[in-house]
Amino acid sequence: QVQLVESGGGSVQAGGSLRLSCVASGGHLRAYIIGWFRQAPGQEREGVAAIDSDWSITYADSVKDRFTISKEHLENTVTVYLQMNNLKPEDTAMYYCAGRSNQLGDLLMAYAYHDWGQGTQVTVSS
C-alpha cells in the first residue's frame, strides 16, 4: 500500500505562486503514476496535472503555462511537485495527490486512481 502525503498549500494573492509537494512511500513506486487533483466546494474533483512512470506529463488546459509538475526518485520514495505560478482566484480548492499503478484511462481521470492523500488547501484572493 502506497502512502501519499501532501504539503505546501496556503493562501496567496492573485498572481502569486505556491509549490505543492507529494511524498509517496511504500509499495512499488517505479511503475507508479502520480497526479494532482483539486476540488472546490460544490464542484466535481478535476484533474490538474499528472506525471507517468515514463516521465510523460499531462496538464489540464486551465493550468497549462502556469503550473509545472515534476518528480524526483529517491531510494524508497517518490516526491512529486506542483509549482503553481500566476495563481487565480478560480484556482482556489483543496488539492489532492493521487497515485495509481494501472494504465487504465486518461491520466487526469480521478476514477482510475486508487491511492489518495489527505489534501492541502490552496486559497487565492483577488
Short mmCIF file of N, CA and C in Angstrom, two decimals:
data_model
loop_
_atom_site.label_atom_id
_atom_site.label_comp_id
_atom_site.label_asym_id
_atom_site.label_seq_id
_atom_site.Cartn_x
_atom_site.Cartn_y
_atom_site.Cartn_z
N GLN A 1 0.85 -1.19 0.00
CA GLN A 1 0.00 0.00 0.00
C GLN A 1 0.89 1.24 0.00
N VAL A 2 0.63 2.13 -0.94
CA VAL A 2 1.40 3.36 -1.03
C VAL A 2 0.74 4.43 -0.18
N GLN A 3 1.54 5.15 0.56
CA GLN A 3 1.05 6.29 1.32
C GLN A 3 1.44 7.58 0.60
N LEU A 4 0.53 8.53 0.58
CA LEU A 4 0.75 9.81 -0.08
C LEU A 4 0.52 10.92 0.93
N VAL A 5 1.48 11.81 1.04
CA VAL A 5 1.36 12.93 1.98
C VAL A 5 1.65 14.22 1.25
N GLU A 6 0.67 15.13 1.25
CA GLU A 6 0.82 16.41 0.58
C GLU A 6 1.24 17.49 1.58
N SER A 7 1.87 18.52 1.05
CA SER A 7 2.19 19.70 1.84
C SER A 7 2.35 20.88 0.88
N GLY A 8 2.37 22.08 1.45
CA GLY A 8 2.68 23.25 0.66
C GLY A 8 1.53 24.16 0.33
N GLY A 9 0.32 23.80 0.74
CA GLY A 9 -0.80 24.69 0.47
C GLY A 9 -0.73 25.96 1.29
N GLY A 10 -1.62 26.88 1.01
CA GLY A 10 -1.64 28.13 1.76
C GLY A 10 -2.52 29.15 1.09
N SER A 11 -2.38 30.39 1.53
CA SER A 11 -3.17 31.50 0.99
C SER A 11 -2.25 32.50 0.32
N VAL A 12 -2.60 32.89 -0.89
CA VAL A 12 -1.82 33.87 -1.63
C VAL A 12 -2.77 34.82 -2.36
N GLN A 13 -2.21 35.92 -2.79
CA GLN A 13 -2.99 36.83 -3.63
C GLN A 13 -2.87 36.42 -5.09
N ALA A 14 -3.82 36.85 -5.87
CA ALA A 14 -3.80 36.56 -7.29
C ALA A 14 -2.47 37.01 -7.90
N GLY A 15 -1.93 36.17 -8.76
CA GLY A 15 -0.63 36.44 -9.36
C GLY A 15 0.53 35.82 -8.60
N GLY A 16 0.25 35.33 -7.41
CA GLY A 16 1.30 34.73 -6.60
C GLY A 16 1.59 33.29 -6.98
N SER A 17 2.48 32.68 -6.21
CA SER A 17 2.93 31.32 -6.51
C SER A 17 2.91 30.47 -5.25
N LEU A 18 2.73 29.18 -5.45
CA LEU A 18 2.86 28.19 -4.39
C LEU A 18 3.46 26.94 -5.00
N ARG A 19 4.14 26.16 -4.16
CA ARG A 19 4.63 24.86 -4.61
C ARG A 19 4.10 23.78 -3.68
N LEU A 20 3.37 22.86 -4.25
CA LEU A 20 2.87 21.71 -3.51
C LEU A 20 3.83 20.54 -3.66
N SER A 21 3.91 19.75 -2.59
CA SER A 21 4.74 18.54 -2.62
C SER A 21 3.89 17.35 -2.24
N CYS A 22 4.21 16.22 -2.83
CA CYS A 22 3.53 14.96 -2.51
C CYS A 22 4.62 13.90 -2.38
N VAL A 23 4.73 13.33 -1.20
CA VAL A 23 5.70 12.27 -0.97
C VAL A 23 4.98 10.93 -0.98
N ALA A 24 5.39 10.05 -1.88
CA ALA A 24 4.84 8.70 -1.97
C ALA A 24 5.84 7.72 -1.38
N SER A 25 5.35 6.84 -0.53
CA SER A 25 6.22 5.85 0.08
C SER A 25 5.48 4.52 0.20
N GLY A 26 6.28 3.43 0.25
CA GLY A 26 5.67 2.10 0.33
C GLY A 26 5.27 1.60 -1.04
N GLY A 27 5.08 0.33 -1.20
CA GLY A 27 4.63 -0.24 -2.46
C GLY A 27 5.70 -0.19 -3.53
N HIS A 28 5.28 -0.44 -4.77
CA HIS A 28 6.18 -0.46 -5.92
C HIS A 28 6.05 0.86 -6.66
N LEU A 29 7.02 1.71 -6.49
CA LEU A 29 6.91 3.07 -6.99
C LEU A 29 7.47 3.27 -8.39
N ARG A 30 8.24 2.34 -8.89
CA ARG A 30 8.86 2.53 -10.20
C ARG A 30 7.83 2.66 -11.31
N ALA A 31 6.73 1.93 -11.20
CA ALA A 31 5.70 1.97 -12.25
C ALA A 31 4.50 2.79 -11.81
N TYR A 32 4.71 3.66 -10.88
CA TYR A 32 3.61 4.40 -10.26
C TYR A 32 3.36 5.71 -10.99
N ILE A 33 2.09 6.01 -11.20
CA ILE A 33 1.69 7.27 -11.81
C ILE A 33 1.13 8.16 -10.71
N ILE A 34 1.52 9.41 -10.69
CA ILE A 34 1.02 10.34 -9.67
C ILE A 34 0.40 11.55 -10.34
N GLY A 35 -0.75 11.91 -9.85
CA GLY A 35 -1.47 13.07 -10.37
C GLY A 35 -1.89 14.01 -9.27
N TRP A 36 -2.13 15.24 -9.66
CA TRP A 36 -2.70 16.24 -8.76
C TRP A 36 -4.13 16.53 -9.21
N PHE A 37 -5.00 16.56 -8.23
CA PHE A 37 -6.41 16.85 -8.48
C PHE A 37 -6.84 17.97 -7.54
N ARG A 38 -7.93 18.62 -7.88
CA ARG A 38 -8.44 19.65 -6.98
C ARG A 38 -9.97 19.60 -6.96
N GLN A 39 -10.48 20.06 -5.85
CA GLN A 39 -11.93 20.09 -5.70
C GLN A 39 -12.33 21.31 -4.91
N ALA A 40 -13.13 22.16 -5.54
CA ALA A 40 -13.67 23.34 -4.88
C ALA A 40 -15.05 22.98 -4.32
N PRO A 41 -15.50 23.70 -3.31
CA PRO A 41 -16.81 23.40 -2.72
C PRO A 41 -17.91 23.41 -3.77
N GLY A 42 -18.70 22.36 -3.79
CA GLY A 42 -19.80 22.26 -4.73
C GLY A 42 -19.40 21.87 -6.13
N GLN A 43 -18.13 21.60 -6.34
CA GLN A 43 -17.63 21.24 -7.67
C GLN A 43 -17.16 19.80 -7.68
N GLU A 44 -17.08 19.25 -8.87
CA GLU A 44 -16.52 17.91 -9.00
C GLU A 44 -14.99 17.97 -8.90
N ARG A 45 -14.44 16.85 -8.52
CA ARG A 45 -12.98 16.77 -8.47
C ARG A 45 -12.45 16.76 -9.90
N GLU A 46 -11.42 17.57 -10.15
CA GLU A 46 -10.87 17.65 -11.51
C GLU A 46 -9.38 17.40 -11.51
N GLY A 47 -8.93 16.79 -12.57
CA GLY A 47 -7.50 16.55 -12.72
C GLY A 47 -6.78 17.83 -13.13
N VAL A 48 -5.64 18.05 -12.53
CA VAL A 48 -4.85 19.25 -12.79
C VAL A 48 -3.61 18.91 -13.62
N ALA A 49 -2.85 17.94 -13.15
CA ALA A 49 -1.62 17.53 -13.83
C ALA A 49 -1.25 16.13 -13.35
N ALA A 50 -0.56 15.41 -14.21
CA ALA A 50 -0.13 14.06 -13.84
C ALA A 50 1.19 13.76 -14.51
N ILE A 51 1.98 12.92 -13.85
CA ILE A 51 3.26 12.50 -14.41
C ILE A 51 3.33 10.99 -14.36
N ASP A 52 3.60 10.41 -15.50
CA ASP A 52 3.58 8.97 -15.65
C ASP A 52 4.92 8.38 -15.21
N SER A 53 4.96 7.06 -15.11
CA SER A 53 6.19 6.39 -14.71
C SER A 53 7.29 6.58 -15.75
N ASP A 54 6.92 6.87 -17.00
CA ASP A 54 7.94 7.13 -18.03
C ASP A 54 8.26 8.62 -18.15
N TRP A 55 7.80 9.38 -17.16
CA TRP A 55 8.06 10.82 -17.05
C TRP A 55 7.24 11.66 -18.03
N SER A 56 6.33 11.05 -18.78
CA SER A 56 5.47 11.87 -19.62
C SER A 56 4.48 12.63 -18.74
N ILE A 57 4.07 13.80 -19.21
CA ILE A 57 3.29 14.73 -18.40
C ILE A 57 2.03 15.16 -19.12
N THR A 58 0.97 15.33 -18.37
CA THR A 58 -0.30 15.82 -18.89
C THR A 58 -0.79 16.95 -17.99
N TYR A 59 -1.30 18.01 -18.62
CA TYR A 59 -1.88 19.13 -17.88
C TYR A 59 -3.31 19.37 -18.32
N ALA A 60 -4.11 19.85 -17.39
CA ALA A 60 -5.42 20.35 -17.76
C ALA A 60 -5.24 21.67 -18.50
N ASP A 61 -6.11 21.96 -19.45
CA ASP A 61 -5.99 23.19 -20.23
C ASP A 61 -6.00 24.43 -19.34
N SER A 62 -6.73 24.36 -18.24
CA SER A 62 -6.90 25.53 -17.38
C SER A 62 -5.61 25.92 -16.65
N VAL A 63 -4.64 25.04 -16.61
CA VAL A 63 -3.40 25.33 -15.87
C VAL A 63 -2.16 25.32 -16.74
N LYS A 64 -2.31 24.98 -18.01
CA LYS A 64 -1.14 24.95 -18.90
C LYS A 64 -0.48 26.32 -18.90
N ASP A 65 0.84 26.31 -18.93
CA ASP A 65 1.68 27.52 -18.95
C ASP A 65 1.71 28.24 -17.61
N ARG A 66 0.99 27.72 -16.61
CA ARG A 66 1.06 28.33 -15.28
C ARG A 66 1.56 27.32 -14.23
N PHE A 67 1.20 26.07 -14.40
CA PHE A 67 1.59 25.02 -13.44
C PHE A 67 2.64 24.11 -14.07
N THR A 68 3.54 23.62 -13.23
CA THR A 68 4.55 22.68 -13.68
C THR A 68 4.63 21.52 -12.70
N ILE A 69 4.52 20.32 -13.22
CA ILE A 69 4.65 19.12 -12.39
C ILE A 69 6.01 18.50 -12.63
N SER A 70 6.63 18.01 -11.58
CA SER A 70 7.92 17.36 -11.69
C SER A 70 8.03 16.31 -10.60
N LYS A 71 9.01 15.45 -10.71
CA LYS A 71 9.17 14.45 -9.67
C LYS A 71 10.64 14.10 -9.49
N GLU A 72 10.93 13.54 -8.34
CA GLU A 72 12.25 13.01 -8.10
C GLU A 72 12.13 11.68 -7.36
N HIS A 73 12.99 10.75 -7.78
CA HIS A 73 13.03 9.43 -7.15
C HIS A 73 14.20 9.38 -6.18
N LEU A 74 13.89 9.01 -4.95
CA LEU A 74 14.93 8.69 -4.01
C LEU A 74 14.85 7.19 -3.76
N GLU A 75 15.65 6.70 -2.85
CA GLU A 75 15.77 5.25 -2.70
C GLU A 75 14.42 4.57 -2.44
N ASN A 76 13.65 5.11 -1.54
CA ASN A 76 12.40 4.44 -1.16
C ASN A 76 11.17 5.33 -1.32
N THR A 77 11.34 6.50 -1.86
CA THR A 77 10.21 7.42 -2.00
C THR A 77 10.25 8.09 -3.37
N VAL A 78 9.11 8.60 -3.74
CA VAL A 78 8.99 9.47 -4.91
C VAL A 78 8.31 10.75 -4.43
N THR A 79 8.90 11.88 -4.77
CA THR A 79 8.29 13.16 -4.44
C THR A 79 7.86 13.83 -5.74
N VAL A 80 6.61 14.23 -5.78
CA VAL A 80 6.08 14.93 -6.94
C VAL A 80 5.74 16.35 -6.52
N TYR A 81 6.20 17.31 -7.30
CA TYR A 81 5.97 18.72 -7.01
C TYR A 81 4.96 19.29 -8.02
N LEU A 82 4.21 20.24 -7.55
CA LEU A 82 3.35 21.03 -8.43
C LEU A 82 3.66 22.49 -8.18
N GLN A 83 4.42 23.08 -9.08
CA GLN A 83 4.74 24.50 -9.00
C GLN A 83 3.61 25.27 -9.65
N MET A 84 2.99 26.15 -8.90
CA MET A 84 1.82 26.88 -9.39
C MET A 84 2.16 28.37 -9.42
N ASN A 85 2.20 28.94 -10.61
CA ASN A 85 2.51 30.35 -10.80
C ASN A 85 1.30 31.09 -11.34
N ASN A 86 1.35 32.40 -11.20
CA ASN A 86 0.25 33.24 -11.70
C ASN A 86 -1.10 32.68 -11.25
N LEU A 87 -1.21 32.45 -9.97
CA LEU A 87 -2.44 31.86 -9.43
C LEU A 87 -3.62 32.81 -9.58
N LYS A 88 -4.77 32.21 -9.80
CA LYS A 88 -6.01 32.96 -9.98
C LYS A 88 -7.01 32.55 -8.91
N PRO A 89 -7.98 33.41 -8.60
CA PRO A 89 -8.98 33.03 -7.60
C PRO A 89 -9.69 31.71 -7.94
N GLU A 90 -9.84 31.43 -9.21
CA GLU A 90 -10.52 30.18 -9.59
C GLU A 90 -9.65 28.95 -9.36
N ASP A 91 -8.40 29.13 -8.96
CA ASP A 91 -7.56 28.00 -8.58
C ASP A 91 -7.81 27.58 -7.13
N THR A 92 -8.60 28.35 -6.41
CA THR A 92 -8.90 28.04 -5.02
C THR A 92 -9.61 26.70 -4.92
N ALA A 93 -9.06 25.79 -4.13
CA ALA A 93 -9.62 24.44 -3.99
C ALA A 93 -8.79 23.65 -2.99
N MET A 94 -9.30 22.50 -2.63
CA MET A 94 -8.49 21.52 -1.92
C MET A 94 -7.75 20.73 -2.99
N TYR A 95 -6.45 20.62 -2.83
CA TYR A 95 -5.63 19.91 -3.80
C TYR A 95 -5.22 18.55 -3.22
N TYR A 96 -5.41 17.53 -4.03
CA TYR A 96 -5.11 16.16 -3.62
C TYR A 96 -4.05 15.56 -4.55
N CYS A 97 -3.19 14.82 -3.94
CA CYS A 97 -2.24 13.99 -4.66
C CYS A 97 -2.84 12.59 -4.74
N ALA A 98 -2.72 11.96 -5.90
CA ALA A 98 -3.27 10.62 -6.06
C ALA A 98 -2.31 9.77 -6.87
N GLY A 99 -2.38 8.47 -6.64
CA GLY A 99 -1.48 7.57 -7.34
C GLY A 99 -2.18 6.33 -7.85
N ARG A 100 -1.58 5.76 -8.87
CA ARG A 100 -2.11 4.52 -9.43
C ARG A 100 -0.99 3.74 -10.06
N SER A 101 -1.20 2.45 -10.14
CA SER A 101 -0.21 1.57 -10.77
C SER A 101 -0.76 0.93 -12.02
N ASN A 102 -1.94 1.37 -12.47
CA ASN A 102 -2.51 0.83 -13.69
C ASN A 102 -2.37 1.83 -14.83
N GLN A 103 -2.59 1.36 -16.05
CA GLN A 103 -2.53 2.21 -17.23
C GLN A 103 -3.91 2.41 -17.83
N LEU A 104 -4.93 2.33 -16.99
CA LEU A 104 -6.29 2.43 -17.47
C LEU A 104 -6.74 3.87 -17.56
N GLY A 105 -7.15 4.31 -18.72
CA GLY A 105 -7.80 5.60 -18.84
C GLY A 105 -6.87 6.79 -18.84
N ASP A 106 -7.49 7.92 -19.04
CA ASP A 106 -6.80 9.20 -19.10
C ASP A 106 -6.10 9.51 -17.77
N LEU A 107 -4.95 10.12 -17.84
CA LEU A 107 -4.19 10.40 -16.62
C LEU A 107 -4.86 11.42 -15.71
N LEU A 108 -5.81 12.17 -16.24
CA LEU A 108 -6.48 13.18 -15.43
C LEU A 108 -7.87 12.74 -14.96
N MET A 109 -8.16 11.45 -15.11
CA MET A 109 -9.44 10.94 -14.65
C MET A 109 -9.30 10.37 -13.24
N ALA A 110 -10.01 10.94 -12.30
CA ALA A 110 -9.86 10.56 -10.90
C ALA A 110 -10.24 9.11 -10.63
N TYR A 111 -11.17 8.57 -11.41
CA TYR A 111 -11.68 7.24 -11.11
C TYR A 111 -10.61 6.16 -11.23
N ALA A 112 -9.57 6.43 -12.01
CA ALA A 112 -8.54 5.42 -12.24
C ALA A 112 -7.50 5.36 -11.13
N TYR A 113 -7.54 6.31 -10.21
CA TYR A 113 -6.55 6.38 -9.14
C TYR A 113 -7.07 5.66 -7.90
N HIS A 114 -6.17 4.87 -7.27
CA HIS A 114 -6.61 4.08 -6.13
C HIS A 114 -5.98 4.50 -4.81
N ASP A 115 -5.02 5.39 -4.86
CA ASP A 115 -4.41 5.88 -3.62
C ASP A 115 -4.56 7.40 -3.58
N TRP A 116 -4.92 7.93 -2.42
CA TRP A 116 -5.16 9.37 -2.29
C TRP A 116 -4.54 9.91 -1.01
N GLY A 117 -4.04 11.13 -1.11
CA GLY A 117 -3.57 11.82 0.07
C GLY A 117 -4.72 12.51 0.78
N GLN A 118 -4.37 13.21 1.84
CA GLN A 118 -5.41 13.84 2.67
C GLN A 118 -5.83 15.22 2.15
N GLY A 119 -5.05 15.77 1.26
CA GLY A 119 -5.39 17.07 0.67
C GLY A 119 -4.70 18.23 1.36
N THR A 120 -4.50 19.29 0.60
CA THR A 120 -3.94 20.52 1.14
C THR A 120 -4.69 21.69 0.49
N GLN A 121 -5.06 22.67 1.31
CA GLN A 121 -5.92 23.76 0.84
C GLN A 121 -5.08 24.84 0.16
N VAL A 122 -5.56 25.28 -0.98
CA VAL A 122 -4.98 26.43 -1.68
C VAL A 122 -6.08 27.49 -1.80
N THR A 123 -5.79 28.69 -1.32
CA THR A 123 -6.75 29.78 -1.39
C THR A 123 -6.08 30.97 -2.06
N VAL A 124 -6.71 31.47 -3.13
CA VAL A 124 -6.17 32.60 -3.87
C VAL A 124 -7.18 33.74 -3.79
N SER A 125 -6.74 34.85 -3.27
CA SER A 125 -7.63 36.01 -3.12
C SER A 125 -7.37 37.02 -4.23
N SER A 126 -8.41 37.74 -4.58
CA SER A 126 -8.29 38.72 -5.68
C SER A 126 -7.83 40.07 -5.16
#
